[in-house]
Amino acid sequence: LNARRGEGPTKPAAPPDTPVEPEPVPAPSRASSLGAELFYGARLHSSDVSLVHGPGLGLGWISESPSWESIVWVTGQYELPKELVTPAIGVEWTTWRVQGGVGLAFATGSSFLLGGRLGGGVDVTSFSPEPGSSGKAVALEPWSVSTAPVVDLAFEASLPLASRLSASARLFASFYPVRVHYDLEVDGEQTTILAPYWVRPGLELS
């Protein structure tokens, strides 16, 4: 065996640097929950009765992320009774509205959420004929109910107030493909007493 003076044992080579992979950035969190709202809405009605209004209740399945929010919703609204009296005849009516649809809103640079809703449903209106202001004898039809389909398109702005509470305002337009009107018939000829608009804009606060 040959030994070399002054040489110690050979040191093992240092392992190469192991690359460190950066930790993946977590995706923005998304959450879904059931929400409820109380709202009060008013809208234009007809040339004879300017506004109709009343309270409502809504339920929705909400999916939200830091940048957007979507909702599948259903609402019910009760419109307070209104009355129209002409010299010949009068009518009083009350409306229940049931609707459902979808909505989408996006976060802005401020704390507001801006978006829109699209929905549809029915108006169920009960009519009660009444005598006119002139006091003439008129044969009145019995109390009746009409059902009219409606399509709604709305622009919505929401302001968060707390972690699970927000205030919203919706500008909307209701479209009625079927027009319900109330008529007076005299000697076989009909005269329209009350004819709501085909398109009825309005405002809801919730």
XYZ file of C-alpha atoms in Angstrom:
206
model
C 0.000 0.000 0.000
C 1.350 3.409 -0.851
C 0.490 6.357 1.401
C 1.059 9.967 0.562
C 2.360 12.192 3.285
C 0.460 15.328 4.201
C -2.811 14.281 2.588
C -5.827 13.624 4.780
C -9.020 11.838 3.898
C -10.915 13.188 0.895
C -13.914 15.415 1.795
C -17.170 14.591 0.056
C -18.408 17.139 -2.471
C -21.188 19.523 -1.266
C -24.593 18.703 -2.676
C -25.919 21.157 -5.237
C -28.342 23.817 -4.077
C -31.902 22.510 -4.091
C -34.278 24.966 -5.811
C -37.088 26.193 -3.561
C -40.463 26.349 -5.288
C -42.621 29.347 -4.346
C -45.804 28.530 -2.484
C -48.898 28.725 -4.694
C -50.980 31.850 -4.234
C -54.395 30.835 -2.912
C -57.285 31.535 -5.255
C -59.749 34.235 -4.187
C -62.228 32.772 -1.780
C -65.801 32.198 -2.911
C -68.755 31.657 -0.652
C -72.429 30.855 -1.122
C -75.271 31.472 1.296
C -78.986 32.057 1.581
C -79.982 35.701 1.945
C -83.181 37.597 2.650
C -84.298 41.154 2.030
C -87.055 43.516 3.037
C -87.870 46.147 0.423
C -90.357 48.847 -0.440
C -91.159 49.563 -4.062
C -93.072 52.163 -6.046
C -93.782 52.388 -9.764
C -95.784 54.320 -12.304
C -99.199 52.866 -13.022
C -101.408 54.780 -15.455
C -102.439 58.222 -16.645
C -105.253 58.258 -14.073
C -103.324 56.849 -11.089
C -99.734 58.053 -10.971
C -98.083 55.696 -8.459
C -98.702 52.329 -6.814
C -96.461 51.109 -4.000
C -96.073 48.573 -1.215
C -93.714 46.372 0.835
C -92.112 43.125 -0.225
C -89.944 40.219 0.893
C -87.222 38.487 -1.095
C -85.093 35.335 -0.766
C -81.970 34.564 -2.764
C -79.075 32.139 -3.105
C -75.986 34.375 -3.183
C -72.544 33.424 -4.519
C -69.846 35.981 -3.852
C -66.134 36.618 -4.330
C -63.986 39.713 -3.702
C -64.752 41.071 -7.185
C -68.323 40.003 -8.019
C -71.582 38.673 -6.633
C -74.359 36.655 -8.257
C -77.835 35.819 -7.000
C -80.778 33.605 -7.891
C -83.779 35.288 -6.302
C -87.522 35.176 -5.724
C -89.672 38.012 -4.360
C -93.237 38.681 -3.301
C -94.751 42.152 -3.031
C -98.068 43.496 -1.793
C -99.272 46.762 -3.334
C -101.496 48.845 -1.107
C -105.114 49.276 -2.288
C -105.774 52.065 -4.779
C -109.042 53.596 -5.930
C -110.235 55.458 -9.001
C -113.661 57.112 -9.057
C -115.189 58.693 -12.150
C -118.664 60.250 -12.485
C -120.002 57.062 -14.078
C -118.196 54.300 -12.173
C -115.374 53.574 -9.762
C -112.965 50.734 -9.102
C -110.719 49.687 -6.233
C -107.891 47.194 -6.698
C -105.071 45.454 -4.868
C -102.109 43.629 -6.441
C -99.873 40.781 -5.319
C -96.701 40.352 -7.367
C -94.565 37.174 -7.396
C -91.322 37.122 -9.381
C -88.044 35.263 -9.733
C -84.838 35.672 -11.676
C -81.062 36.126 -11.641
C -78.701 38.990 -10.873
C -75.020 39.859 -11.222
C -73.042 42.701 -9.612
C -69.367 43.763 -9.674
C -67.266 45.535 -7.066
C -66.194 49.060 -7.949
C -63.171 51.034 -6.784
C -65.247 52.239 -3.860
C -67.266 49.980 -1.579
C -70.283 49.909 -3.916
C -71.505 46.931 -5.901
C -73.049 47.785 -9.281
C -74.993 45.375 -11.439
C -78.358 44.321 -12.758
C -81.213 41.868 -12.431
C -83.462 40.096 -14.898
C -86.670 38.426 -13.791
C -90.235 37.523 -14.566
C -93.433 36.576 -12.836
C -97.094 37.455 -12.507
C -99.285 40.234 -11.125
C -102.429 38.962 -9.418
C -104.878 41.880 -9.139
C -108.276 41.840 -7.459
C -110.803 44.396 -8.783
C -113.844 45.637 -6.851
C -116.290 47.731 -8.928
C -117.895 50.684 -7.135
C -120.552 53.284 -7.963
C -119.460 56.523 -9.602
C -119.411 59.948 -7.998
C -122.567 61.121 -9.814
C -124.694 58.553 -7.995
C -126.298 57.116 -11.132
C -127.577 53.556 -10.991
C -125.025 51.290 -12.668
C -125.072 47.496 -12.891
C -121.770 46.445 -11.330
C -119.978 43.233 -12.134
C -118.929 41.084 -9.178
C -115.494 41.188 -7.606
C -112.937 39.611 -9.951
C -109.256 38.658 -10.183
C -106.927 39.067 -13.149
C -103.483 37.532 -13.664
C -100.970 39.244 -15.954
C -97.419 38.109 -16.820
C -94.611 40.605 -16.272
C -90.906 40.822 -17.187
C -88.562 42.995 -15.107
C -85.196 44.543 -15.966
C -83.371 46.386 -13.157
C -80.158 48.316 -12.482
C -78.941 47.850 -8.895
C -76.442 49.579 -6.577
C -75.559 48.070 -3.174
C -73.577 49.443 -0.246
C -72.289 46.988 2.406
C -73.145 48.154 5.927
C -71.754 45.180 7.884
C -70.357 41.721 7.210
C -73.793 40.284 6.366
C -75.881 43.420 5.838
C -76.206 45.839 2.940
C -78.505 48.547 1.601
C -79.611 48.514 -2.033
C -81.460 50.680 -4.535
C -82.932 49.309 -7.769
C -84.181 51.267 -10.756
C -86.385 48.942 -12.787
C -88.822 48.751 -15.663
C -91.721 46.274 -15.735
C -92.882 45.091 -19.169
C -96.418 43.722 -19.596
C -97.007 41.665 -22.765
C -100.717 41.377 -21.830
C -102.537 44.589 -20.936
C -105.326 44.376 -18.353
C -107.879 47.222 -18.442
C -111.164 48.087 -16.734
C -114.074 49.125 -18.972
C -117.559 50.594 -18.747
C -120.153 49.299 -21.197
C -123.095 51.557 -22.117
C -125.622 50.444 -24.767
C -123.198 47.877 -26.115
C -120.313 50.332 -26.417
C -117.243 49.987 -24.193
C -115.273 52.867 -22.730
C -111.928 52.235 -21.012
C -111.926 53.620 -17.467
C -108.531 52.367 -16.269
C -105.667 51.171 -18.480
C -102.222 50.689 -16.869
C -99.104 51.431 -18.906
C -97.439 48.738 -20.992
C -94.067 49.683 -19.448
C -93.993 50.807 -15.808
C -90.699 52.151 -14.405
C -90.124 52.258 -10.674
C -87.745 52.261 -7.711
C -87.133 49.721 -4.932
C -85.177 50.337 -1.708
C -84.046 47.326 0.332
